[in-house]
Coordinates of N, CA and C in Angstrom, one line a residue:
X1 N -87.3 6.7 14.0 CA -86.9 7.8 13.1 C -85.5 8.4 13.5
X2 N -85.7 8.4 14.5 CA -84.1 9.4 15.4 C -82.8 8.4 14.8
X3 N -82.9 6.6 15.2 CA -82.4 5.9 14.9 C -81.5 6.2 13.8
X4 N -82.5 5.9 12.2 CA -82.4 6.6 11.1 C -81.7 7.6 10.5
X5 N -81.7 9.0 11.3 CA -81.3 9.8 11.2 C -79.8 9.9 11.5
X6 N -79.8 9.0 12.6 CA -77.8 8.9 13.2 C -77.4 7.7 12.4
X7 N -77.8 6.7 11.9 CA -77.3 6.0 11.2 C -77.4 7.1 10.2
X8 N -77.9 7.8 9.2 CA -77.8 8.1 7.9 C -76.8 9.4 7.8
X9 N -76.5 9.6 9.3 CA -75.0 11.0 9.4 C -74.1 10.3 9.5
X10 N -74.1 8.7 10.2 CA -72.9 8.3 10.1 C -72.1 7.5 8.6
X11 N -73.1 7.3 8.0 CA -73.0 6.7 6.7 C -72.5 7.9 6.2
X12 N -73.3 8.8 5.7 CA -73.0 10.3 5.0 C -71.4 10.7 5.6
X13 N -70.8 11.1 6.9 CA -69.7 11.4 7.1 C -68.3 10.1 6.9
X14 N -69.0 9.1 6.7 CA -68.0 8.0 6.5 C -67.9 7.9 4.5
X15 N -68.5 8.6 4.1 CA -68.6 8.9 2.5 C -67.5 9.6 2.1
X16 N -67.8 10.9 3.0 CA -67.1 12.1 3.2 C -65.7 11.5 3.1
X17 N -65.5 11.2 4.1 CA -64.2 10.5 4.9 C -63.7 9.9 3.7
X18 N -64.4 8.7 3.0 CA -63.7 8.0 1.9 C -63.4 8.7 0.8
X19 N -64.1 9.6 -0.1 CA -64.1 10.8 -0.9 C -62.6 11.6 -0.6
X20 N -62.3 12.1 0.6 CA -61.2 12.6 0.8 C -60.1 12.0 1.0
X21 N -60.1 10.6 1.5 CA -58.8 10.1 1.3 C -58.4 9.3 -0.1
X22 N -59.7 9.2 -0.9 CA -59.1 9.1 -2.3 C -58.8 10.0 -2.8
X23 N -59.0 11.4 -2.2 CA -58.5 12.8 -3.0 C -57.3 12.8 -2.5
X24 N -57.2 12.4 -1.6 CA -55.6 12.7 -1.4 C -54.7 11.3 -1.9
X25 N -54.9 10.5 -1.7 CA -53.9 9.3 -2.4 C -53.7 9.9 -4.2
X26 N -54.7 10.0 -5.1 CA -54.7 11.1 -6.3 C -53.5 12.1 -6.5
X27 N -53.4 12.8 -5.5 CA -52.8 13.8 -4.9 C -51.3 13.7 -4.9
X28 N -51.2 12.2 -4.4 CA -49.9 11.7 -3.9 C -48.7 11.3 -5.1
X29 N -47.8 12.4 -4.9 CA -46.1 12.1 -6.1 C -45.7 10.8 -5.3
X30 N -45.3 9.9 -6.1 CA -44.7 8.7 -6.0 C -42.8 9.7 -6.4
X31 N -42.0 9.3 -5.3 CA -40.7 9.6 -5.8 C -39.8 9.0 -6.1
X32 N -40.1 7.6 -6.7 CA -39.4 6.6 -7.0 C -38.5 6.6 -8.4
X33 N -37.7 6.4 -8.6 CA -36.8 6.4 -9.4 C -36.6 5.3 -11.0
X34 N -37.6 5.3 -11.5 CA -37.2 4.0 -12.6 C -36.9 4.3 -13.3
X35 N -35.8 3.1 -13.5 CA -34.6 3.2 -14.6 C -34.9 2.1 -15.4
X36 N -34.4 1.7 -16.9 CA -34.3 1.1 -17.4 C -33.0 0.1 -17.4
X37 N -33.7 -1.1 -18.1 CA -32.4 -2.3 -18.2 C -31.6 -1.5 -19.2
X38 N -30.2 -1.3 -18.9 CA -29.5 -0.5 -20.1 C -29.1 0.5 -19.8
X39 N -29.8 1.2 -19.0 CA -29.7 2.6 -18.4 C -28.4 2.7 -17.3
X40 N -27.4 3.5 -17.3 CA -27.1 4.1 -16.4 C -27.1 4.8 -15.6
X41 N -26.5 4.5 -14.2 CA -27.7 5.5 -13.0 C -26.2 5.5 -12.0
X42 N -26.6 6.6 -11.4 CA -25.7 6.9 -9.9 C -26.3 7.1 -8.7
X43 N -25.5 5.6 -7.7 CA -26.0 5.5 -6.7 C -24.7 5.2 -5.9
X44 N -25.0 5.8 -4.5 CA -23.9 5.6 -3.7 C -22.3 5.7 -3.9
X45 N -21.8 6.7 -5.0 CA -21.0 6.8 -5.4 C -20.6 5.9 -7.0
X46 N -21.5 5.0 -6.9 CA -21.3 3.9 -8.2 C -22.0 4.1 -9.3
X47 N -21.7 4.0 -10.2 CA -22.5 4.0 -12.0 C -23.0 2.5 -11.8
X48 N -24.0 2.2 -12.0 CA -24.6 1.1 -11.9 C -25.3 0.9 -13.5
X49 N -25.4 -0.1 -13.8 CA -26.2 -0.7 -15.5 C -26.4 -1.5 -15.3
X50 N -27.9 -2.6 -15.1 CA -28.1 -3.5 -15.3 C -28.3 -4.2 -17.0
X51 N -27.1 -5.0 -17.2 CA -27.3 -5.4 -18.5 C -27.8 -6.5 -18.8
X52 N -28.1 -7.2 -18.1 CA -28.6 -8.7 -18.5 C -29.4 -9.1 -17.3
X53 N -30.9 -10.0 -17.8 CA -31.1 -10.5 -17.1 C -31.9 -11.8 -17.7
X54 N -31.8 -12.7 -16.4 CA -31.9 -14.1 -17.2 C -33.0 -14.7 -16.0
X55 N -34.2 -15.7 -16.6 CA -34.9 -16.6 -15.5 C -34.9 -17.6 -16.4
X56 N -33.8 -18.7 -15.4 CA -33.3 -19.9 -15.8 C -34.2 -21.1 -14.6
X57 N -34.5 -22.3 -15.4 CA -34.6 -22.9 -15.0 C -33.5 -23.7 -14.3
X58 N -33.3 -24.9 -13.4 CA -32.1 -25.4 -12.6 C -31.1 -26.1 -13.7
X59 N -31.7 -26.8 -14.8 CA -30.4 -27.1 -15.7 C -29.8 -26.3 -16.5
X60 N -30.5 -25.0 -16.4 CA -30.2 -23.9 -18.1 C -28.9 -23.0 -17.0
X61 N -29.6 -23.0 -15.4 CA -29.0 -22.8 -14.2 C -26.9 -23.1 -14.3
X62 N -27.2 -24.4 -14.3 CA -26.1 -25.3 -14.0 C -24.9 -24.8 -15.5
X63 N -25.6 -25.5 -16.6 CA -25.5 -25.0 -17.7 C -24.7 -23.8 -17.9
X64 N -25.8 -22.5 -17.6 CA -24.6 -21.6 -18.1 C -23.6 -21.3 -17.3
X65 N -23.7 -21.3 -15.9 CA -23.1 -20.5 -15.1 C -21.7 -21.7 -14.4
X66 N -22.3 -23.1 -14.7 CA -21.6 -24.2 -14.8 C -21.1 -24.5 -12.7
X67 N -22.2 -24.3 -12.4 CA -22.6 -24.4 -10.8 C -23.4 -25.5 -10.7
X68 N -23.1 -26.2 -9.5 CA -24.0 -27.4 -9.6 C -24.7 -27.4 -8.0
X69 N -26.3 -28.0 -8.2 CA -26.9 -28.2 -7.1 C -27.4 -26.9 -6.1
X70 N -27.1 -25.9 -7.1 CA -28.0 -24.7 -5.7 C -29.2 -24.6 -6.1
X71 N -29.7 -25.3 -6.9 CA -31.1 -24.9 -7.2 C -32.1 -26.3 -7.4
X72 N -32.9 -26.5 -6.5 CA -33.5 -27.8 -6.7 C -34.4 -27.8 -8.5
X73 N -34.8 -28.9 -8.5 CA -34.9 -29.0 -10.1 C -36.1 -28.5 -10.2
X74 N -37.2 -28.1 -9.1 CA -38.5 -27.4 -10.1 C -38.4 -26.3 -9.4
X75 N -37.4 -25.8 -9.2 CA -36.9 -23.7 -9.0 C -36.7 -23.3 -10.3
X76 N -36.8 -21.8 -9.9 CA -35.6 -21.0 -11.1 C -34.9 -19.8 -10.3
X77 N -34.2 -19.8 -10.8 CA -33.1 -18.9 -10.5 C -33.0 -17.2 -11.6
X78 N -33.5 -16.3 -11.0 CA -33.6 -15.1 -11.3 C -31.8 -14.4 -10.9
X79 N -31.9 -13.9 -12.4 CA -30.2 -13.8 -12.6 C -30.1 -12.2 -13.0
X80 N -29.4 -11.3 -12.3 CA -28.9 -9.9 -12.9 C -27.2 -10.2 -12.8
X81 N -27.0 -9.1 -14.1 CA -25.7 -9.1 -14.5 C -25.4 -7.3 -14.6
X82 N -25.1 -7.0 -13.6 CA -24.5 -5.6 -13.4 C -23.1 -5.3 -13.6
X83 N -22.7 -4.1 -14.1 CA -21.5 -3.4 -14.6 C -21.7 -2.3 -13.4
X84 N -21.1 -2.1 -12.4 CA -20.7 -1.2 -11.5 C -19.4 -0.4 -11.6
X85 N -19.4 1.1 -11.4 CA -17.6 1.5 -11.8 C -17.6 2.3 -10.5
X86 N -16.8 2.6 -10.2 CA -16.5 3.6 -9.2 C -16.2 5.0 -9.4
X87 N -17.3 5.6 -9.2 CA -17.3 6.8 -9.6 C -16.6 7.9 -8.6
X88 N -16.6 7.3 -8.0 CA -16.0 8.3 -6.5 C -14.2 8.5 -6.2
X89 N -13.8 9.4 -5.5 CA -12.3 9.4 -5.6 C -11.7 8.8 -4.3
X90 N -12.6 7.9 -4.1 CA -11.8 6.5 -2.9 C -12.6 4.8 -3.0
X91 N -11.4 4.5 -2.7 CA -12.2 2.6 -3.3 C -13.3 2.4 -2.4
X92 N -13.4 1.4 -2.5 CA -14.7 1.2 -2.2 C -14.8 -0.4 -2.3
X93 N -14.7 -0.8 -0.4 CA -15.1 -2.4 -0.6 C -16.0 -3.1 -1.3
X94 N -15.6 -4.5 -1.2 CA -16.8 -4.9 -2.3 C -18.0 -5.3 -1.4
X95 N -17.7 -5.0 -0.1 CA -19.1 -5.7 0.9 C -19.9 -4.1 1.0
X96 N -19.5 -2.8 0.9 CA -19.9 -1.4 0.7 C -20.3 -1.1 -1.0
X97 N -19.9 -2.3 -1.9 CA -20.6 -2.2 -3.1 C -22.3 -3.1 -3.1
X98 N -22.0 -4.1 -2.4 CA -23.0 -5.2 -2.4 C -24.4 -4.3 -0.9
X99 N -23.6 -3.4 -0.2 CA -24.6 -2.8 0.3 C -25.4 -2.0 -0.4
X100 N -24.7 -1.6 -1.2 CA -25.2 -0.4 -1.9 C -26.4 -1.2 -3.1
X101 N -25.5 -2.4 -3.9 CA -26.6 -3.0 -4.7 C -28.3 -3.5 -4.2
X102 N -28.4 -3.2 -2.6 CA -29.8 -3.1 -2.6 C -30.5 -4.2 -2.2
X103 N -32.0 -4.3 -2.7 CA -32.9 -4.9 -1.7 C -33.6 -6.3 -2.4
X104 N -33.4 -6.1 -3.9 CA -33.8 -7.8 -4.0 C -34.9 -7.3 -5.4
X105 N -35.0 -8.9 -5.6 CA -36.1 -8.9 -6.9 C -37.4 -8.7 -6.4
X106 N -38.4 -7.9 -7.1 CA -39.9 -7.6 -7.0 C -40.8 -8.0 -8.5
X107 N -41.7 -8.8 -8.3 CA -42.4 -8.8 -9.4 C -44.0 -8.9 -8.8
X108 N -45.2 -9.1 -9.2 CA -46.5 -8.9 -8.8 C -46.7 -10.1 -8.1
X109 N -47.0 -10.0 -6.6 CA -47.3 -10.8 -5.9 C -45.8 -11.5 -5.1
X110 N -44.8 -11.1 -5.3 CA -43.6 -12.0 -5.4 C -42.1 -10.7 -5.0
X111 N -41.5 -11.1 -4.2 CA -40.0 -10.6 -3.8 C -39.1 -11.0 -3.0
X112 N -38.0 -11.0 -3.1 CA -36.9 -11.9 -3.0 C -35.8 -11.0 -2.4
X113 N -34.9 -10.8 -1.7 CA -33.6 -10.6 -1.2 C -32.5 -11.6 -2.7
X114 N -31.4 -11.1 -2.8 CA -30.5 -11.5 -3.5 C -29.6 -12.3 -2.5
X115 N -29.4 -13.4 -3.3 CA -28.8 -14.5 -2.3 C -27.1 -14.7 -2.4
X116 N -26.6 -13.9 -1.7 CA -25.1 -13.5 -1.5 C -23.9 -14.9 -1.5
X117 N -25.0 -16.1 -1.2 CA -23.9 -17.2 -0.9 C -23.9 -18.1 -2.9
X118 N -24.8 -18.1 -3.5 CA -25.0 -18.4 -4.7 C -24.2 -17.2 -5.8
X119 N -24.2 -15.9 -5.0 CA -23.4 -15.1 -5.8 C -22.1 -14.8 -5.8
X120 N -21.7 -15.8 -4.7 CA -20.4 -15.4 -4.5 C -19.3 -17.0 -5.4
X121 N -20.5 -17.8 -5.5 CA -19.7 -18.6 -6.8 C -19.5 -18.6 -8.0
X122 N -20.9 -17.3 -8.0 CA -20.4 -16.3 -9.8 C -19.3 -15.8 -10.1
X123 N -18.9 -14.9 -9.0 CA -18.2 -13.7 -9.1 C -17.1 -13.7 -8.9
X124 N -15.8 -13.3 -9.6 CA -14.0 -13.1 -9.8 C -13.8 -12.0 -9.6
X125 N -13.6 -11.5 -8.4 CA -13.3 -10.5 -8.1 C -11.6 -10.1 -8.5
X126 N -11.1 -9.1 -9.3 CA -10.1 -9.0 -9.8 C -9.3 -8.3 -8.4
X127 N -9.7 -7.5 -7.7 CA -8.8 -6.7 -6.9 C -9.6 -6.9 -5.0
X128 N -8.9 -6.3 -4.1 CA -9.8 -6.3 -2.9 C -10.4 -5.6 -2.8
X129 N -11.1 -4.6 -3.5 CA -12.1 -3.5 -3.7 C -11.8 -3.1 -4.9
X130 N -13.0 -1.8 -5.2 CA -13.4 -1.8 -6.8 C -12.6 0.1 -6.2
X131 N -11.6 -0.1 -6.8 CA -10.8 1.4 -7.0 C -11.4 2.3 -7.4
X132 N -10.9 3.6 -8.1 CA -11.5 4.6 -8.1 C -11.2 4.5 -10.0
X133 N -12.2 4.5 -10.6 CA -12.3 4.9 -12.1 C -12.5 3.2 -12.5
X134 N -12.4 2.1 -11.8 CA -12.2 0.8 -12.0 C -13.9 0.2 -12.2
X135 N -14.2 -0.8 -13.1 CA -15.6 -1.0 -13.4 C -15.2 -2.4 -13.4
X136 N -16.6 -3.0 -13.1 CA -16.8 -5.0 -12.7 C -17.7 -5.2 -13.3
X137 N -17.9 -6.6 -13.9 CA -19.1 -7.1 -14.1 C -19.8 -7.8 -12.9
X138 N -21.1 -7.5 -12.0 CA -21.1 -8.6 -10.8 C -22.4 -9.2 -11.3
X139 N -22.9 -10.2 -10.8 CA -23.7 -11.0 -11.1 C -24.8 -11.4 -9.7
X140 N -26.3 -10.8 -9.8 CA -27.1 -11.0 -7.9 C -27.9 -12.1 -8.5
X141 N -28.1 -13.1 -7.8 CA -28.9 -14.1 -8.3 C -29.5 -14.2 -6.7
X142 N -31.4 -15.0 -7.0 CA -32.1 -15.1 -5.7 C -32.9 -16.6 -7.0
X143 N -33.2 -17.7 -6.0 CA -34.0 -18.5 -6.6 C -35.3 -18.3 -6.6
X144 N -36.3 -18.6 -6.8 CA -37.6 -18.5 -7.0 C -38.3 -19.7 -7.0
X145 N -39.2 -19.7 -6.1 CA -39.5 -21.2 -5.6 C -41.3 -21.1 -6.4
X146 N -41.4 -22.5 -6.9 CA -43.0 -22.9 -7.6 C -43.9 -22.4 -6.3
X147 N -43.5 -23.0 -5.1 CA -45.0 -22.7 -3.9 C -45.7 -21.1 -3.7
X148 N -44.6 -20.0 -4.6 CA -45.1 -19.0 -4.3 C -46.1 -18.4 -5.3
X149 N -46.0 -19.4 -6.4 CA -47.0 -18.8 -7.5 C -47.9 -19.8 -7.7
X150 N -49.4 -19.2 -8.3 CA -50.5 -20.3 -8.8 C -49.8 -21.1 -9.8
X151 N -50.1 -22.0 -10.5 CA -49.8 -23.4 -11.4 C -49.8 -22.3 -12.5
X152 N -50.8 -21.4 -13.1 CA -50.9 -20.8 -14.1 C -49.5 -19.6 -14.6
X153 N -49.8 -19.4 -13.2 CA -48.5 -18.0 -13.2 C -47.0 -18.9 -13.4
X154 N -47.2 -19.7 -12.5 CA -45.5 -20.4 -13.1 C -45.4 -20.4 -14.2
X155 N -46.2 -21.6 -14.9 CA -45.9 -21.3 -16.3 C -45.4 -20.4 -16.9
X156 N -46.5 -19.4 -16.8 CA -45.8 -18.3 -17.6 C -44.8 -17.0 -17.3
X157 N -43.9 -17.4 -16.0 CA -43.3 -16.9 -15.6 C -42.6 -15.8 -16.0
X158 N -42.2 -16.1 -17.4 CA -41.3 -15.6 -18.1 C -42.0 -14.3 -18.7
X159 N -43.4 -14.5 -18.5 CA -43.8 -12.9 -18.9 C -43.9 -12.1 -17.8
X160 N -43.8 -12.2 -17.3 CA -44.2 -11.0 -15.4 C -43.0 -10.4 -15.6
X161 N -43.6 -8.9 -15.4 CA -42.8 -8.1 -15.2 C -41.8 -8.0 -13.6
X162 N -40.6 -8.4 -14.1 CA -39.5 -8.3 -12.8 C -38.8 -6.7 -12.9
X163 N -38.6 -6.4 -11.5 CA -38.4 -5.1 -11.3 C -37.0 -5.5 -10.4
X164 N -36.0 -5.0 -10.3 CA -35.0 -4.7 -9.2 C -35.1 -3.7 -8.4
X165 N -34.9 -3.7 -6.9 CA -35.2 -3.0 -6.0 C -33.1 -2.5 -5.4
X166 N -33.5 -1.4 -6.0 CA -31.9 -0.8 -5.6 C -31.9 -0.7 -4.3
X167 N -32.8 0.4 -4.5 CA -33.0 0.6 -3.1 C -34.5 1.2 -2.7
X168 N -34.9 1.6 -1.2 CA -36.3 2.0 -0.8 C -36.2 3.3 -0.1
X169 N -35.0 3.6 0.5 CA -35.0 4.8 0.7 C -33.8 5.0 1.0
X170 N -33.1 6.7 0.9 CA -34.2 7.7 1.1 C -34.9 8.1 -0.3
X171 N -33.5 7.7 -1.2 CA -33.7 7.8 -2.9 C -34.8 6.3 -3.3
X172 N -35.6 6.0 -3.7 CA -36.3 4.8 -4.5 C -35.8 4.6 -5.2
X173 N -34.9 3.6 -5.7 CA -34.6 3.1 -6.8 C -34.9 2.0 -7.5
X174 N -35.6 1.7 -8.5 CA -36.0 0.5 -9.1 C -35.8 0.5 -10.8
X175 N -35.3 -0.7 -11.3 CA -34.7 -1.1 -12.1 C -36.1 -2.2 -13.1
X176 N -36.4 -2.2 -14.1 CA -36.9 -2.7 -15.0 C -36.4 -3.9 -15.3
X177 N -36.8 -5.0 -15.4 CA -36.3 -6.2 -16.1 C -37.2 -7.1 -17.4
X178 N -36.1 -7.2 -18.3 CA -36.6 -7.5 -19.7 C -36.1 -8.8 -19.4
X179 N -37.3 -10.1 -19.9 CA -36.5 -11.5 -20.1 C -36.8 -11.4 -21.9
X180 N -36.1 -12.3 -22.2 CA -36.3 -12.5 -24.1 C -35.3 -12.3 -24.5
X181 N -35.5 -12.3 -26.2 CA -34.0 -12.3 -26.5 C -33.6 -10.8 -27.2
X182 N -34.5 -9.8 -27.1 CA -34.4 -8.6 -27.2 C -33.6 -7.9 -26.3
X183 N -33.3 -8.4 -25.2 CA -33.1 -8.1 -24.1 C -31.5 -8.6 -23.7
X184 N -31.1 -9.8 -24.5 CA -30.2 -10.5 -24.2 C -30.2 -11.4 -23.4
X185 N -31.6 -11.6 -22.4 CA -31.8 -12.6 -21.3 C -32.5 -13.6 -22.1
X186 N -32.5 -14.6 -21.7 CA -32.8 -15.9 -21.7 C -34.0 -16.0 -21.2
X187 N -35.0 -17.0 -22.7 CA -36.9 -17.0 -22.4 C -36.7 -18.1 -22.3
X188 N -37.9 -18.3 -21.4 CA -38.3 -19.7 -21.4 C -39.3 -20.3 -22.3

């Protein structure tokens, strides 16, 4: 009976215990920042707008962007097309722009760093940094490999919600991403 009894306080305070840390998670402000595709936002001195975004397979790959062989043929290639201006009243390198652009693609189950060597055969940089009042179009691309998703989810790739990760702290910034043609990105 004694047994019983300490097993049945320890169950009862281990209730307790769960009850309250789901009262507190409840409890908990998320301070993260979401913005929309479209949206303008200020970060790190920069106006940032993600306007396009594209998940290309490796020939739609090749095709638009007219780059050959960075993407094996059953990848895709997860494409943002950002407008950055410089909001601040001193230039601002472009390797202190590309810090600032952040942590990479996130969707359920799945995230990615932006792959700097693939984006640097996008991008025409007009000047040696982005001046003060001066705006760019730059382009972050990260590939996306089949081994990370079930057979079902590749497929349908094209519907998962993709999120851009500005940043994680101290500000959270995350960015929404539309594929379709509402959107101006390219469906699969």
């Amino acid at each position: 009976m004694k047994r019983q009894v300490i097993v049945f306080l320890i169950l009862f305070g281990f209730l307790l215990w769960a009850i309250r840390v789901v009262n507190l998670n409840q409890e908990k402000k998320s301070n993260v920042m979401y913005v929309e595709q479209g949206q303008e936002f200020y970060y790190g001195g920069l106006a940032i707008q993600a306007d396009e975004f594209l998940l290309l397979n490796a020939d739609e790959y090749d095709a638009y962007f007219d780059v050959k062989d960075d993407v094996t043929d059953g990848g895709k290639v997860a494409c943002v097309q950002f407008t950055v201006r410089n909001d601040s009243e001193n230039a601002i390198s472009w390797d202190d722009v590309f810090s600032v652009m952040g942590e990479g693609f996130v969707c359920k189950g799945w995230g990615s760093a932006y792959d700097p060597f693939m984006g640097a055969k996008l991008n025409k940089f007009y000047d040696e940094q982005l001046n003060p009042g001066m705006q760019q179009d730059i382009w972050i691309v990260t590939t996306v490999s089949r081994v990370c998703f079930r057979e079902k989810t590749w497929e349908n790739l094209s519907d998962m919600e993709f999120e851009y990760v500005v940043s994680l702290y101290p500000d959270a910034v995350r960015i929404r991403l539309k594929t379709g043609k509402n959107y101006g990105g390219a469906s699969l």
